[in-house]
Amino acid sequence: MKVFRLSTNMAPASVVKVLKLGQKLNEGKTKQIFELVDEPGHVLVQSKDQITAGNAVRKDQMEGKAAIANRTTSCVFKLLQEAGIKTAFVRQQSETAFVAAHCEMIPIEWVCRRVATGSFLKRNPGVKEGYRFSPLKLEMFFKDDANNDPQWSEEQLLETKFSLAGLNVGRCEVDIMNRSTVAIFEVLERAWATQNCTLVDMKIEFGVNVRTKEIVLADVIDNDSWRLWPAGDRSQQKDKQVYRDLKEVTPEAMQMVKKNFEWVSERVKLLLEPKACGRVVVLMGSTSDLAHCEKIRKACGSYGIHCVLRVTSAHKGPDETLHIKAEYEGDGVPTVFVAVAGRSNGLGPVMSGNTAYPVINCPPITPDWGAQDIWSSLRMPSGLGCSTVLSPDAAAQFAAQIFGLSDHLVWSKLRASMLNTWVSLKQADKKLQACSL
């Protein structure tokens, strides 16, 4: 049994964390994976100071690469997890290692492309570099170093009938990995756009969590995993392609490569920071609507959006309603107003007619007069643009979609929610079909 001692900047200097390592489960070109004796179902992923290209035809030591790669991977996985994407990542353990759920890896590299470059051009003569894929171009490659990772079709993957950690990889699982790859790319693409950086393409891998039997994003996502072009300019590329393109490996050239990797690891931390800070202000006609409004506030919280509840009546106190409106218009914070008023909804129309901020009607419908009351939220005078949403969750989602236009973190939560809903339906259908057979 090995003992892994840590005394790093991840904890106070006086704290020494001791991890008991079990057997080495795997060793690749750039990392080692160990069992964790005291954390069943988890592994330690230890990065190396090695950089390779062309299936290790070229390989060199790059001092500090392990720490740089681990920093990058940890930030990327935190971003994806906070969005709601299921990953194997558990925590960053040290400068050069992280803890992950133990997975049996599916031996496929999923490649997602926004811009045509690299090997795609060689395999598709006639396509010019820079061709933009909309929708994204998805490819898969079987991990086989001896045969240079050949490209596979979905049919080849299905016919191989992989069975990993008790899960048979069939049509449902392949479709989930397809959808997940696209969603993961789009979340990271949107995040990198905040740094004026184009995510050109990316490769990822999935594994089956040995405890939950779920397919999750696994392995690593670091500067070996993608192409990044600042300002969309290939000549400014910051990824491993710079190393691949070296005609001669010299100390000066390796220093330039390391500098690029450090640039990425510093920038990737910024992806976790919101670019805008918005809020939802819910105006209710009376406290009898509080339960309805609390549902809106809770749903806003799931998107990371601050939500404020206020009580005001546009019928009984229009001056106070407009005073509250002015209070939130005056501090420069992007705001969406949600009007919650039963019976005759005066709040929504009055707010919409007096503010340039978005206004959403979310009236609490009652079984007695609800069919009549709803018209006060639907039939607006000309010049008013408030929308009407009946569900509190949907009102919060609509507000999140507005903020998501300028906040990539909110947008990523919306995108992950779409993916997870689709996956749930796919799995429910698979389960139902299995019961019917």
PDB file of N, CA, C and O in Angstrom, residues 292 295-296 299-300 303 338 360-362 387-402 414:
ATOM      1  N   HIS A 292     -46.925  31.339  -3.632  1.00  0.00           N
ATOM      2  CA  HIS A 292     -46.691  31.357  -5.078  1.00  0.00           C
ATOM      3  C   HIS A 292     -45.350  32.047  -5.384  1.00  0.00           C
ATOM      4  O   HIS A 292     -44.554  31.553  -6.195  1.00  0.00           O
ATOM      5  N   LYS A 295     -42.134  30.094  -4.506  1.00  0.00           N
ATOM      6  CA  LYS A 295     -41.781  29.110  -5.534  1.00  0.00           C
ATOM      7  C   LYS A 295     -40.930  29.764  -6.628  1.00  0.00           C
ATOM      8  O   LYS A 295     -39.991  29.161  -7.142  1.00  0.00           O
ATOM      9  N   ILE A 296     -41.266  30.990  -6.976  1.00  0.00           N
ATOM     10  CA  ILE A 296     -40.470  31.716  -7.969  1.00  0.00           C
ATOM     11  C   ILE A 296     -39.070  31.972  -7.429  1.00  0.00           C
ATOM     12  O   ILE A 296     -38.069  31.770  -8.125  1.00  0.00           O
ATOM     13  N   ALA A 299     -36.995  28.777  -7.453  1.00  0.00           N
ATOM     14  CA  ALA A 299     -36.577  28.417  -8.812  1.00  0.00           C
ATOM     15  C   ALA A 299     -35.479  29.351  -9.310  1.00  0.00           C
ATOM     16  O   ALA A 299     -34.544  28.913  -9.988  1.00  0.00           O
ATOM     17  N   CYS A 300     -35.554  30.627  -8.972  1.00  0.00           N
ATOM     18  CA  CYS A 300     -34.487  31.570  -9.348  1.00  0.00           C
ATOM     19  C   CYS A 300     -33.166  31.148  -8.720  1.00  0.00           C
ATOM     20  O   CYS A 300     -32.110  31.221  -9.357  1.00  0.00           O
ATOM     21  N   TYR A 303     -30.913  28.772 -10.522  1.00  0.00           N
ATOM     22  CA  TYR A 303     -30.119  29.342 -11.621  1.00  0.00           C
ATOM     23  C   TYR A 303     -29.048  30.306 -11.107  1.00  0.00           C
ATOM     24  O   TYR A 303     -28.351  30.934 -11.902  1.00  0.00           O
ATOM     25  N   VAL A 338     -41.273  40.519 -11.924  1.00  0.00           N
ATOM     26  CA  VAL A 338     -42.329  39.517 -12.067  1.00  0.00           C
ATOM     27  C   VAL A 338     -43.532  40.015 -11.263  1.00  0.00           C
ATOM     28  O   VAL A 338     -43.421  40.277 -10.058  1.00  0.00           O
ATOM     29  N   ILE A 360     -42.707  40.206 -16.383  1.00  0.00           N
ATOM     30  CA  ILE A 360     -43.370  38.917 -16.590  1.00  0.00           C
ATOM     31  C   ILE A 360     -44.560  38.847 -15.646  1.00  0.00           C
ATOM     32  O   ILE A 360     -44.432  39.032 -14.437  1.00  0.00           O
ATOM     33  N   ASN A 361     -45.749  38.585 -16.199  1.00  0.00           N
ATOM     34  CA  ASN A 361     -46.921  38.317 -15.373  1.00  0.00           C
ATOM     35  C   ASN A 361     -46.906  36.847 -14.966  1.00  0.00           C
ATOM     36  O   ASN A 361     -46.699  35.965 -15.800  1.00  0.00           O
ATOM     37  N   CYS A 362     -47.132  36.585 -13.684  1.00  0.00           N
ATOM     38  CA  CYS A 362     -47.267  35.199 -13.218  1.00  0.00           C
ATOM     39  C   CYS A 362     -48.412  35.142 -12.210  1.00  0.00           C
ATOM     40  O   CYS A 362     -48.193  34.985 -10.999  1.00  0.00           O
ATOM     41  N   SER A 387     -45.061  39.748 -20.753  1.00  0.00           N
ATOM     42  CA  SER A 387     -45.488  38.396 -21.111  1.00  0.00           C
ATOM     43  C   SER A 387     -46.227  37.783 -19.925  1.00  0.00           C
ATOM     44  O   SER A 387     -46.188  38.307 -18.807  1.00  0.00           O
ATOM     45  N   THR A 388     -46.885  36.666 -20.158  1.00  0.00           N
ATOM     46  CA  THR A 388     -47.633  35.985 -19.097  1.00  0.00           C
ATOM     47  C   THR A 388     -47.239  34.523 -19.041  1.00  0.00           C
ATOM     48  O   THR A 388     -47.277  33.817 -20.052  1.00  0.00           O
ATOM     49  N   VAL A 389     -46.832  34.080 -17.860  1.00  0.00           N
ATOM     50  CA  VAL A 389     -46.446  32.694 -17.613  1.00  0.00           C
ATOM     51  C   VAL A 389     -47.161  32.246 -16.347  1.00  0.00           C
ATOM     52  O   VAL A 389     -47.117  32.935 -15.328  1.00  0.00           O
ATOM     53  N   LEU A 390     -47.851  31.109 -16.391  1.00  0.00           N
ATOM     54  CA  LEU A 390     -48.650  30.688 -15.251  1.00  0.00           C
ATOM     55  C   LEU A 390     -47.846  29.935 -14.189  1.00  0.00           C
ATOM     56  O   LEU A 390     -48.125  30.052 -13.003  1.00  0.00           O
ATOM     57  N   SER A 391     -46.853  29.184 -14.596  1.00  0.00           N
ATOM     58  CA  SER A 391     -46.085  28.380 -13.653  1.00  0.00           C
ATOM     59  C   SER A 391     -44.989  29.216 -12.984  1.00  0.00           C
ATOM     60  O   SER A 391     -44.230  29.903 -13.671  1.00  0.00           O
ATOM     61  N   PRO A 392     -44.853  29.164 -11.654  1.00  0.00           N
ATOM     62  CA  PRO A 392     -43.761  29.879 -10.985  1.00  0.00           C
ATOM     63  C   PRO A 392     -42.391  29.431 -11.480  1.00  0.00           C
ATOM     64  O   PRO A 392     -41.490  30.253 -11.680  1.00  0.00           O
ATOM     65  N   ASP A 393     -42.211  28.122 -11.684  1.00  0.00           N
ATOM     66  CA  ASP A 393     -40.932  27.616 -12.194  1.00  0.00           C
ATOM     67  C   ASP A 393     -40.635  28.174 -13.580  1.00  0.00           C
ATOM     68  O   ASP A 393     -39.503  28.530 -13.898  1.00  0.00           O
ATOM     69  N   ALA A 394     -41.671  28.226 -14.415  1.00  0.00           N
ATOM     70  CA  ALA A 394     -41.489  28.724 -15.781  1.00  0.00           C
ATOM     71  C   ALA A 394     -41.197  30.223 -15.791  1.00  0.00           C
ATOM     72  O   ALA A 394     -40.447  30.715 -16.642  1.00  0.00           O
ATOM     73  N   ALA A 395     -41.781  30.966 -14.850  1.00  0.00           N
ATOM     74  CA  ALA A 395     -41.488  32.409 -14.757  1.00  0.00           C
ATOM     75  C   ALA A 395     -40.015  32.624 -14.425  1.00  0.00           C
ATOM     76  O   ALA A 395     -39.343  33.483 -15.012  1.00  0.00           O
ATOM     77  N   ALA A 396     -39.500  31.830 -13.497  1.00  0.00           N
ATOM     78  CA  ALA A 396     -38.076  31.927 -13.150  1.00  0.00           C
ATOM     79  C   ALA A 396     -37.202  31.505 -14.320  1.00  0.00           C
ATOM     80  O   ALA A 396     -36.158  32.118 -14.584  1.00  0.00           O
ATOM     81  N   GLN A 397     -37.622  30.480 -15.034  1.00  0.00           N
ATOM     82  CA  GLN A 397     -36.857  30.022 -16.193  1.00  0.00           C
ATOM     83  C   GLN A 397     -36.808  31.099 -17.270  1.00  0.00           C
ATOM     84  O   GLN A 397     -35.766  31.329 -17.894  1.00  0.00           O
ATOM     85  N   PHE A 398     -37.935  31.755 -17.500  1.00  0.00           N
ATOM     86  CA  PHE A 398     -37.981  32.823 -18.496  1.00  0.00           C
ATOM     87  C   PHE A 398     -37.033  33.959 -18.096  1.00  0.00           C
ATOM     88  O   PHE A 398     -36.283  34.490 -18.923  1.00  0.00           O
ATOM     89  N   ALA A 399     -37.046  34.317 -16.815  1.00  0.00           N
ATOM     90  CA  ALA A 399     -36.124  35.354 -16.342  1.00  0.00           C
ATOM     91  C   ALA A 399     -34.680  34.906 -16.537  1.00  0.00           C
ATOM     92  O   ALA A 399     -33.819  35.690 -16.962  1.00  0.00           O
ATOM     93  N   ALA A 400     -34.397  33.628 -16.254  1.00  0.00           N
ATOM     94  CA  ALA A 400     -33.043  33.105 -16.435  1.00  0.00           C
ATOM     95  C   ALA A 400     -32.625  33.161 -17.903  1.00  0.00           C
ATOM     96  O   ALA A 400     -31.458  33.454 -18.212  1.00  0.00           O
ATOM     97  N   GLN A 401     -33.548  32.904 -18.803  1.00  0.00           N
ATOM     98  CA  GLN A 401     -33.224  32.981 -20.233  1.00  0.00           C
ATOM     99  C   GLN A 401     -32.852  34.407 -20.634  1.00  0.00           C
ATOM    100  O   GLN A 401     -31.984  34.618 -21.486  1.00  0.00           O
ATOM    101  N   ILE A 402     -33.494  35.380 -20.014  1.00  0.00           N
ATOM    102  CA  ILE A 402     -33.149  36.786 -20.283  1.00  0.00           C
ATOM    103  C   ILE A 402     -31.741  37.083 -19.785  1.00  0.00           C
ATOM    104  O   ILE A 402     -30.904  37.624 -20.511  1.00  0.00           O
ATOM    105  N   LEU A 414     -29.125  26.598 -17.746  1.00  0.00           N
ATOM    106  CA  LEU A 414     -30.266  26.338 -18.637  1.00  0.00           C
ATOM    107  C   LEU A 414     -29.935  25.225 -19.625  1.00  0.00           C
ATOM    108  O   LEU A 414     -30.754  24.323 -19.868  1.00  0.00           O
TER     109      LEU A 414
END
